[in-house]
Coordinates of C-alpha atoms in Angstrom, one line a residue:
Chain D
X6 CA -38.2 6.3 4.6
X7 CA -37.2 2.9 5.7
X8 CA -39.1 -0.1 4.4
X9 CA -38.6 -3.2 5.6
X10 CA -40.8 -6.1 3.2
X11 CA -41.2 -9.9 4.7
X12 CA -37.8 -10.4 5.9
X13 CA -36.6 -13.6 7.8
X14 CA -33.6 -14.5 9.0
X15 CA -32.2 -18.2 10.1
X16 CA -29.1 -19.4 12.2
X17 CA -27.9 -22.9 12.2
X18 CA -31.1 -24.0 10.4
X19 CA -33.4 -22.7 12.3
X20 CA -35.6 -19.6 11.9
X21 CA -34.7 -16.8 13.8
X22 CA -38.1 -14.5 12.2
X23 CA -40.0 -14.4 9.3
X24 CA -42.5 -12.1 8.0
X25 CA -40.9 -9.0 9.5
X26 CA -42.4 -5.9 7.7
X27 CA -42.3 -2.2 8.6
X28 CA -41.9 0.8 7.4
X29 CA -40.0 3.8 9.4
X30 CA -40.3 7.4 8.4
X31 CA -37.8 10.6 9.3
X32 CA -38.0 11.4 12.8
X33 CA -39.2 7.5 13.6
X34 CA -37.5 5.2 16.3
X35 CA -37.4 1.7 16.1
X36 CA -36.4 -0.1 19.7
X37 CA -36.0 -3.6 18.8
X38 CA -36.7 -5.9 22.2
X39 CA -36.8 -9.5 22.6
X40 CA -35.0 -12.1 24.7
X41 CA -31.3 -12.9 23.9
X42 CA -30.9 -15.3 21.0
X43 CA -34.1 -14.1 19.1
X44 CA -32.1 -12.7 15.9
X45 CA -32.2 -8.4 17.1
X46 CA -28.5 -8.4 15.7
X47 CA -29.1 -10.1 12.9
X48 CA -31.7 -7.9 12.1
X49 CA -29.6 -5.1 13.0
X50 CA -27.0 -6.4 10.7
X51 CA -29.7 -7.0 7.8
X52 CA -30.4 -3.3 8.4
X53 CA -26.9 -1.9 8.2
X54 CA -26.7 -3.8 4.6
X55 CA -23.5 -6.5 6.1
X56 CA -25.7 -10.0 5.6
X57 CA -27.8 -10.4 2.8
X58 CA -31.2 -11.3 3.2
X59 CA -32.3 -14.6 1.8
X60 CA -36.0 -13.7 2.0
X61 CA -37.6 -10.0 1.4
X62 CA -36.7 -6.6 1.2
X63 CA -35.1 -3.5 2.3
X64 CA -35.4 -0.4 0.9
X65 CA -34.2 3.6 2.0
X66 CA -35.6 6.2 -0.1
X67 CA -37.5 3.8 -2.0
X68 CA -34.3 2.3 -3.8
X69 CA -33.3 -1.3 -2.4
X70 CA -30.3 -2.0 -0.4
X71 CA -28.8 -4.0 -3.7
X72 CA -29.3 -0.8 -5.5
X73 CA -27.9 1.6 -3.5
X74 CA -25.0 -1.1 -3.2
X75 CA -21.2 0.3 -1.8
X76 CA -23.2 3.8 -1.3
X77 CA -25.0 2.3 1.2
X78 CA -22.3 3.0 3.7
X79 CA -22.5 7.1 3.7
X80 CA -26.7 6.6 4.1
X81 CA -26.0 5.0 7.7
X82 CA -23.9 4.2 11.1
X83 CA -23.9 0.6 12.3
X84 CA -22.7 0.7 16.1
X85 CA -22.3 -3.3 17.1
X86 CA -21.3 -5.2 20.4
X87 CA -17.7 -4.0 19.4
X88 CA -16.0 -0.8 19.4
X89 CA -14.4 -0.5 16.1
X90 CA -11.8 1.3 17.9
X91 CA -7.6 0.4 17.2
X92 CA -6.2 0.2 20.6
X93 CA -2.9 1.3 19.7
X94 CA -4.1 4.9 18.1
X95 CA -5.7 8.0 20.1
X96 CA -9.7 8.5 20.1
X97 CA -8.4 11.4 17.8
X98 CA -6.9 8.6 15.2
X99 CA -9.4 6.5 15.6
X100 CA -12.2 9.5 14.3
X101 CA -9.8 10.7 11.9
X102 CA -8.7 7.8 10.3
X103 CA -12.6 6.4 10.9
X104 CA -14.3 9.8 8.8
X105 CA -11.5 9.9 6.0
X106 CA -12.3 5.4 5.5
X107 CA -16.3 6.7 5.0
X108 CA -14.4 9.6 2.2
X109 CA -14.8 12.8 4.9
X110 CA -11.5 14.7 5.9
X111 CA -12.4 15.9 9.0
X112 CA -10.2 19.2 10.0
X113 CA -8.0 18.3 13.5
X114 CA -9.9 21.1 15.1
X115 CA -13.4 19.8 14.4
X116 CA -12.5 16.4 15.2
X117 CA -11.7 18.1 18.6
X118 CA -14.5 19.5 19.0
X119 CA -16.8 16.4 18.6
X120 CA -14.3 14.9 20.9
X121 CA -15.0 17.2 23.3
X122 CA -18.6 16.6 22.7
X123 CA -18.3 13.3 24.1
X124 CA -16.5 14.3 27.1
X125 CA -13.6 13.0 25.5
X126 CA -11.1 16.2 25.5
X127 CA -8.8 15.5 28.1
X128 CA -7.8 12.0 26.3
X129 CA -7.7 12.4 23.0
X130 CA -4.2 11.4 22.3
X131 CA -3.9 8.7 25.1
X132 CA -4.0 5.2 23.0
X133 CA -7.7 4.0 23.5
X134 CA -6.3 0.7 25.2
X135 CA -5.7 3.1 28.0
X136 CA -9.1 4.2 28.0
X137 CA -11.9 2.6 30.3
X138 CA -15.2 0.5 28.7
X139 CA -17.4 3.6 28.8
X140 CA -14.6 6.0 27.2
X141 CA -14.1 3.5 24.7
X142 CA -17.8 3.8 23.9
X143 CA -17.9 7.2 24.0
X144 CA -14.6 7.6 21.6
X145 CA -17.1 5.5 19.1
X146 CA -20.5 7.5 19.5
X147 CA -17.7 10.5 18.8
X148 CA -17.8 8.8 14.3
X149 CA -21.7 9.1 15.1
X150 CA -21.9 12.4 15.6
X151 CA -18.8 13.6 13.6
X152 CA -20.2 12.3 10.4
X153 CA -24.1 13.1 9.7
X154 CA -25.9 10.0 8.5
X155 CA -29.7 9.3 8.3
X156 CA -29.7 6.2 9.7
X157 CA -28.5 5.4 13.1
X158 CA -28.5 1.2 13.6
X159 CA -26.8 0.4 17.2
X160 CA -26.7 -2.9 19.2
X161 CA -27.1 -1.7 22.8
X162 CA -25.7 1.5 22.8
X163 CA -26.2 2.2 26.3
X164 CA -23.7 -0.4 27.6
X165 CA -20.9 0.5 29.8
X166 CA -22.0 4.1 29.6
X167 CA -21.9 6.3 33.0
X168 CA -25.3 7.8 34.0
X169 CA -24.4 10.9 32.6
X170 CA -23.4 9.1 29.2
X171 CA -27.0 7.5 29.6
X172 CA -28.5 10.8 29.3
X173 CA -26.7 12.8 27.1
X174 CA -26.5 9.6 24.4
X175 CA -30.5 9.6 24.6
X176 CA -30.3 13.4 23.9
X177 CA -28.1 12.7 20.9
X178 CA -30.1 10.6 19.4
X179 CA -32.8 12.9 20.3
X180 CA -31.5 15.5 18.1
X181 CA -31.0 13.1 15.6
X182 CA -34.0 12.1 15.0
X183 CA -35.5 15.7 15.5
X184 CA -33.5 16.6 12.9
X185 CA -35.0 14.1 10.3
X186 CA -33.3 10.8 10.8
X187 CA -34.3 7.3 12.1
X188 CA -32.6 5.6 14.3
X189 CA -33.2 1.7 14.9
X190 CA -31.8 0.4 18.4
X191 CA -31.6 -2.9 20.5
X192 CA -32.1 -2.1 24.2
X193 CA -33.0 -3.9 27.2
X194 CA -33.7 -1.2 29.1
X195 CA -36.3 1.4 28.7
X196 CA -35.4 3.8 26.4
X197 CA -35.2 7.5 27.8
X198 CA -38.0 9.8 28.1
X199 CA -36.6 12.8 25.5
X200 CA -36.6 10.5 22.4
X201 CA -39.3 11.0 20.6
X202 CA -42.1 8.9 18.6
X203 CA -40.5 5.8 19.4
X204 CA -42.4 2.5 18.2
X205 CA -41.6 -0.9 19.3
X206 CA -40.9 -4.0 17.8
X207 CA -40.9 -7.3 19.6
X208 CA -39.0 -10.1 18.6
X209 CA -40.4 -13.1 19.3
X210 CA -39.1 -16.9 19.8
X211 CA -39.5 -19.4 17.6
X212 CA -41.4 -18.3 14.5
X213 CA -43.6 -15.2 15.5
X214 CA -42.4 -11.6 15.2
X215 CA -45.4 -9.4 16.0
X216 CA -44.9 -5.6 16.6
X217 CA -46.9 -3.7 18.4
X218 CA -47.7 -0.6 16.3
X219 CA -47.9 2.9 17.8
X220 CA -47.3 5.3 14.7
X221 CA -48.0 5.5 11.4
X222 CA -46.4 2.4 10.7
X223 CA -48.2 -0.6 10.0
X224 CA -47.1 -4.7 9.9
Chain J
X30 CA -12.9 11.1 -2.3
X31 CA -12.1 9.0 -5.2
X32 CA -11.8 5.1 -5.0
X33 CA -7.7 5.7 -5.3
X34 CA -7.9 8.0 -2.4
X35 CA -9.8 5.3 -0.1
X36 CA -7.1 2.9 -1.4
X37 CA -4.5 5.2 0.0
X38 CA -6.4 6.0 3.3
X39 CA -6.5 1.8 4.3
X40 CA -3.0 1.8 3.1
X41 CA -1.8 4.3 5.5
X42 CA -4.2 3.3 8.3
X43 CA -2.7 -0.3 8.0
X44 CA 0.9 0.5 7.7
X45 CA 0.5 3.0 10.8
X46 CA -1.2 0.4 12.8
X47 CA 2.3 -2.0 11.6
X48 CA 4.3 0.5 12.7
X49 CA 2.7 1.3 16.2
X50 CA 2.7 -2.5 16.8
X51 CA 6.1 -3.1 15.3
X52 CA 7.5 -6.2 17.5
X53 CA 5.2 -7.9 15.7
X54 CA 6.7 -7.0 12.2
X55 CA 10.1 -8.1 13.9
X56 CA 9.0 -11.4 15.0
X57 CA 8.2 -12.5 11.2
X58 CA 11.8 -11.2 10.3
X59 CA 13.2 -13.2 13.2
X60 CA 11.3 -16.5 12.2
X61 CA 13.0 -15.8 9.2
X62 CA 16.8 -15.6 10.2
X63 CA 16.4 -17.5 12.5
X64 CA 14.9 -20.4 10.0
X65 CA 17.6 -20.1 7.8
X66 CA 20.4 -19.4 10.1
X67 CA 19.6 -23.1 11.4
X68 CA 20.0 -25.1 8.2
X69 CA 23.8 -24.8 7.6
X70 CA 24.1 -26.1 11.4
X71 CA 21.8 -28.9 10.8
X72 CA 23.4 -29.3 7.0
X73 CA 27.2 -28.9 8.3
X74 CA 29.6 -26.6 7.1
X75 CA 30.7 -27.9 3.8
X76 CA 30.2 -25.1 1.0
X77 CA 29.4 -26.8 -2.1
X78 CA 26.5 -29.2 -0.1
X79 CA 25.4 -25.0 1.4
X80 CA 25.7 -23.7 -2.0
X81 CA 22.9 -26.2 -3.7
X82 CA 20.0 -26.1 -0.7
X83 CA 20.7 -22.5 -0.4
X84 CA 17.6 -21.0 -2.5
X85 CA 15.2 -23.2 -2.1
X86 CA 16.0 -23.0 2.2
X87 CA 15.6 -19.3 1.5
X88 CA 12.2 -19.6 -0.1
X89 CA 10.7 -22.1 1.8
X90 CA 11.8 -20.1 4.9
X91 CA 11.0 -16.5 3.3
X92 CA 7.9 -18.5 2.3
X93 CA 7.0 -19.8 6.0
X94 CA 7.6 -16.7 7.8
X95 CA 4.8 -14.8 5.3
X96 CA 2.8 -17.5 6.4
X97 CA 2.9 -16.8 9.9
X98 CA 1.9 -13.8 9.4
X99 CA -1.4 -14.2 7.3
X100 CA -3.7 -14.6 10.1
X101 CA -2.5 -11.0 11.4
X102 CA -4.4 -9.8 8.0
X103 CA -7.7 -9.7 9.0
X104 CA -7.6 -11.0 12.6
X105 CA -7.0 -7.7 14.1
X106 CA -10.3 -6.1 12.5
X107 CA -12.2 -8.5 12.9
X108 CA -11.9 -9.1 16.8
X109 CA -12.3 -5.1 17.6
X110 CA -15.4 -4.6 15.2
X111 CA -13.6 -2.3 12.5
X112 CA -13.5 -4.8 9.8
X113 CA -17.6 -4.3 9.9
X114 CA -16.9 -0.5 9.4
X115 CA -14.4 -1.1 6.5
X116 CA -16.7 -3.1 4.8
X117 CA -19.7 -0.6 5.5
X118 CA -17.2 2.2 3.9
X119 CA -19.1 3.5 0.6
X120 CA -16.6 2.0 -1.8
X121 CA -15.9 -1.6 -3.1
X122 CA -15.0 -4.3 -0.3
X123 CA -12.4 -5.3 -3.0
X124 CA -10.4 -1.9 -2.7
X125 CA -10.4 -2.5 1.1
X126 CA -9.1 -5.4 0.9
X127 CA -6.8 -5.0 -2.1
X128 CA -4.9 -1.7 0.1
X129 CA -5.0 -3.8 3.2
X130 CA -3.1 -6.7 0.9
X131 CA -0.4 -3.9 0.0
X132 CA 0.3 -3.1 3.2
X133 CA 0.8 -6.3 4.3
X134 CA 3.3 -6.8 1.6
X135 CA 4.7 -3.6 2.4
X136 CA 5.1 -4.3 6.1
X137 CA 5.8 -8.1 6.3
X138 CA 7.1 -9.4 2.6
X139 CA 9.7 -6.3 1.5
X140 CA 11.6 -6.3 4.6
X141 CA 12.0 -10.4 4.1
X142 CA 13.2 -9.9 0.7
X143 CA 15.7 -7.1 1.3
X144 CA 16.9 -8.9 4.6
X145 CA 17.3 -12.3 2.0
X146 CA 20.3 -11.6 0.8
X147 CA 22.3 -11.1 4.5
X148 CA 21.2 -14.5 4.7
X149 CA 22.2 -15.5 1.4
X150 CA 25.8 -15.2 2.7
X151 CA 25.4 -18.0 5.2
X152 CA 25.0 -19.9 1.8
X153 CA 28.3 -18.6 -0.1
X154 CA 25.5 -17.4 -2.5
X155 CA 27.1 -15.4 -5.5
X156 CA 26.3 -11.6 -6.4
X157 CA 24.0 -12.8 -9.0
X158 CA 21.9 -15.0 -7.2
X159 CA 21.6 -13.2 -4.6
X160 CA 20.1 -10.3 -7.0
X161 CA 17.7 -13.1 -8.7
X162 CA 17.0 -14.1 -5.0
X163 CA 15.7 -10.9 -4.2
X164 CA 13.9 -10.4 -7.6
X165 CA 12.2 -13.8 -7.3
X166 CA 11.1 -13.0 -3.6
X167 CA 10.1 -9.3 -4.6
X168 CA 7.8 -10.6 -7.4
X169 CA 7.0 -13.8 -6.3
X170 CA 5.9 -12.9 -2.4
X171 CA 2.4 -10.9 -3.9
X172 CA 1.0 -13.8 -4.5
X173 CA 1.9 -15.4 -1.2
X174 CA -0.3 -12.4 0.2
X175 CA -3.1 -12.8 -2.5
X176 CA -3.8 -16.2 -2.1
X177 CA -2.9 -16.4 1.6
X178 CA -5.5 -13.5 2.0
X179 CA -8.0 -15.3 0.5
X180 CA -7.2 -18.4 3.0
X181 CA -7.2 -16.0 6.0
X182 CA -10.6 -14.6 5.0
X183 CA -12.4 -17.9 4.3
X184 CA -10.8 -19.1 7.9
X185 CA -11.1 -16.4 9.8
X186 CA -13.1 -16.6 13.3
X187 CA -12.3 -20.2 12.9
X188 CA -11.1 -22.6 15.9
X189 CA -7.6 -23.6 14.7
X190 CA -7.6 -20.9 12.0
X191 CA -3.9 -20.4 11.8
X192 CA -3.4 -24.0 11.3
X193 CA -6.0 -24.7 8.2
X194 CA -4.9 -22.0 6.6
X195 CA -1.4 -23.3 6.4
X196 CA -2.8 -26.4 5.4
X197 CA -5.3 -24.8 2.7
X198 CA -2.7 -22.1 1.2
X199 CA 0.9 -24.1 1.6
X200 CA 0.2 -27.2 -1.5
X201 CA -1.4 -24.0 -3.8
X202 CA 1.5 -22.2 -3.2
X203 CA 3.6 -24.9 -4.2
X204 CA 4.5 -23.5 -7.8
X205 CA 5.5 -20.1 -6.3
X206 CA 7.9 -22.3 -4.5
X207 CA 9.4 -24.1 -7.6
X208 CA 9.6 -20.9 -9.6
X209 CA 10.8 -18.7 -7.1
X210 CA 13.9 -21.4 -6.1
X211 CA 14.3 -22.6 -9.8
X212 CA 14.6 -19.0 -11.1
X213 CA 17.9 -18.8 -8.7
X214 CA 18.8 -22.2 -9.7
X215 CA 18.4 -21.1 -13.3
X216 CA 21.1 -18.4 -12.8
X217 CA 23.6 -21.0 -11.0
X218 CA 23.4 -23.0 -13.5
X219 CA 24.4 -20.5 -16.0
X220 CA 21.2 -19.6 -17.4
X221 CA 19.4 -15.4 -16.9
X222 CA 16.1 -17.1 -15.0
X223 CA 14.3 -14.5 -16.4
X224 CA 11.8 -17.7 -18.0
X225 CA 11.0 -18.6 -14.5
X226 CA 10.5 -14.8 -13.0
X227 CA 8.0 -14.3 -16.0
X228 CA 6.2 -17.0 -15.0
X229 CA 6.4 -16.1 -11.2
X230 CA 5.0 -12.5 -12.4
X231 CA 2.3 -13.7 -14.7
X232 CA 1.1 -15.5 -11.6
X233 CA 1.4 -12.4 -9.3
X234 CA -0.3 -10.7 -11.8
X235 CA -3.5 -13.0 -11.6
X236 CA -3.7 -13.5 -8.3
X237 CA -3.3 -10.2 -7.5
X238 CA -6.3 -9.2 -10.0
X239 CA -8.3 -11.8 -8.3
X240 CA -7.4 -11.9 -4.7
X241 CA -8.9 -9.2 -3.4
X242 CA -12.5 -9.9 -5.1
X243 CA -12.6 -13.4 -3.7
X244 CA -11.2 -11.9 -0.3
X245 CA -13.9 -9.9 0.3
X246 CA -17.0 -12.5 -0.6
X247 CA -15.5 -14.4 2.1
X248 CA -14.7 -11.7 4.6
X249 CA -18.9 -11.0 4.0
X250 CA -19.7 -14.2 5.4
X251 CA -17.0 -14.0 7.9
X252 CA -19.2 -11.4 9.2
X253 CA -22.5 -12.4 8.7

């Protein structure tokens, strides 16, 4: 379980959002909307534990984020703007060197696998500056689903995805959540039909964040 | 994984990202030469004149051509989106950076030092000095990447970056400077140096304690 306590977040001086509670339970999507400038990647980063929050609280498993501290990082995967790929190694360096940094030593023939999971196979040892915006993409959704973490925080996943990579990332985060996770995502598209229980949040300029409940989760 | 094994992972990852992008390795290494192949031009030919200004040329160009390559530390991670995945790794920041400090002694400093004394010959440098030369730069170029690092983090993302953090690490690295030269100077003028390399290695030791720590506060709200 997720909860989030009266958090607020400024840029520049200026309030981004205040007052932001929710809570999020397994199985439970979050789609955070709003225009752009309105603080959804700051949130997102708040979420993924990198900025602090001055105000309020967040909390997994009923421990706080300063309590669960360095561990933080094996409880979650934070997908940003950027790929967090190296251009000069292979998708299949990239997910290697990527699971063994969060301490997993993935085997060369399961790495494959997941590779191959994201359509990747055929270009697993071509340096991922070769690769196109959507492959790049699709070498980073490969950490996702190579290393199981409850919580799934990503900044516009969608972008630069194919059609087909539309669908089948909504499927995988399907499964995720079917499978008892939570997954908390900034979109400005609809989301797809197969993910279930989503809620929405609704980030508002300057000072109001309402969301609009549709679970069990309450402001 | 223990703490020692995510310090060796960062290590590797770092020095096999150095070695797939290895021109760049080479240009510090050229800077380098090329700095102090320059002086005895400028200076003239005459040995004893080459003899005095040769250690301290050597540092302040061994010293310069580290510098220029500080902003490679971090840059690299940051622009592509991995530094936020390094930081979200479940082990201290500090270890991160402390491995990626290593390895950017390991790929940019060592080869300086053990290339010094080539260059030491342009200078009509003695056997001895050139050994202190090397010692001084082997122990004293840690702490050009410790406190360097800590400039690179605090400037990092910021317009004209390269250039402050010149400006913010060159006057604190001033006593490496002294030490490092004066320990070769000790030895020409008859003395072992070894005052001036314990001094240079107390100060490695520190900084090299404390870097990484400070580092990685400021890499957090180079994120943020």
């Amino acid at each position: 379980m997720l909860q989030v306590q009266n958090l607020a977040a400024a840029r520049g001086g200026r309030v981004l959002f205040s007052g932001l509670s929710f809570t999020l339970l397994a199985g439970q999507c979050l789609h955070v909307q709003g225009a752009n400038g309105v603080g959804k990647t700051s949130l997102l980063k708040m979420l993924a534990g990198l900025s602090p929050s001055p105000v309020g609280r967040v909390s997994w498993q009923d421990k706080s984020y300063a309590e669960w501290g360095d561990d933080l990082g094996a409880q979650l995967h934070y997908l940003g703007h950027r790929d967090a790929l190296k251009d000069t190694l292979s998708p299949l360096e990239n997910l290697l060197i990527g699971a063994r940094l969060h301490g997993v030593r993935l085997t060369e023939h399961t790495a494959l696998q997941v590779l191959q999971r994201v359509g990747l196979a055929c270009h697993a040892d071509l340096p991922v500056r070769q690769l196109s915006q959507g492959q790049k993409r699709r070498a980073t959704l490969a950490r996702c689903l190579a290393l199981p973490r409850p919580i799934w925080i990503m900044d516009e996943p969608w972008v630069g995805l194919d059609l087909a990579g539309q669908a089948e990332l909504g499927a995988w985060i399907a499964a995720h959540l079917n499978s008892g996770g939570i997954a908390i995502l900034t979109s400005h598209q609809l989301l797809p039909e197969q993910i279930p229980s989503v809620s929405i949040l609704a980030l508002h300029a300057p000072n109001a964040a309402t969301a609009v409940p549709e679970a069990a989760w309450a402001c | 994984m223990g703490v020692l094994s995510f310090f060796a992972s960062v290590l590797e990852r770092d020095v096999l990202l150095a070695w797939r992008q290895r021109g760049d390795v080479l240009l510090g290494l050229m800077f380098f030469m090329l700095v102090a192949t320059l002086f005895p031009l400028a200076v003239g030919p005459e040995p004893n004149g080459l003899l005095r200004i040769g250690p301290g040329v050597l540092w302040v160009a061994a010293l310069l051509a580290n510098l220029l390559a500080l902003p490679r530390l971090f840059h690299g991670d940051w622009i592509d989106g991995s530094l936020e995945q390094l930081l979200l790794a479940p082990y201290p920041p500090s270890m991160m950076v402390a491995a990626k400090f290593a390895a950017h002694w390991l790929v940019t400093s060592l080869p300086l030092a053990l290339a010094a004394p080539l260059l030491a010959i342009q200078y009509g440098l003695p056997l001895a000095q050139c050994l202190m030369l090397v010692a001084s730069l082997l122990v004293g170029t840690p702490i050009i990447t410790a406190l360097g690092g800590i400039g690179a983090a605090l400037t990092l993302g910021l317009r004209q970056g390269e250039v402050l953090l010149a400006l913010l690490v060159l006057p604190l690295l001033a006593p490496v400077l002294i030490f490092g030269s004066g320990a070769v100077g000790a030895v020409a003028a008859g003395q072992s140096g070894m005052a001036e390399l314990s001094l240079l290695a107390a100060m490695a030791c520190t900084s090299v304690f404390f870097a990484p720590w400070l580092a990685a506060k400021a890499l957090r709200l180079a994120i943020e």
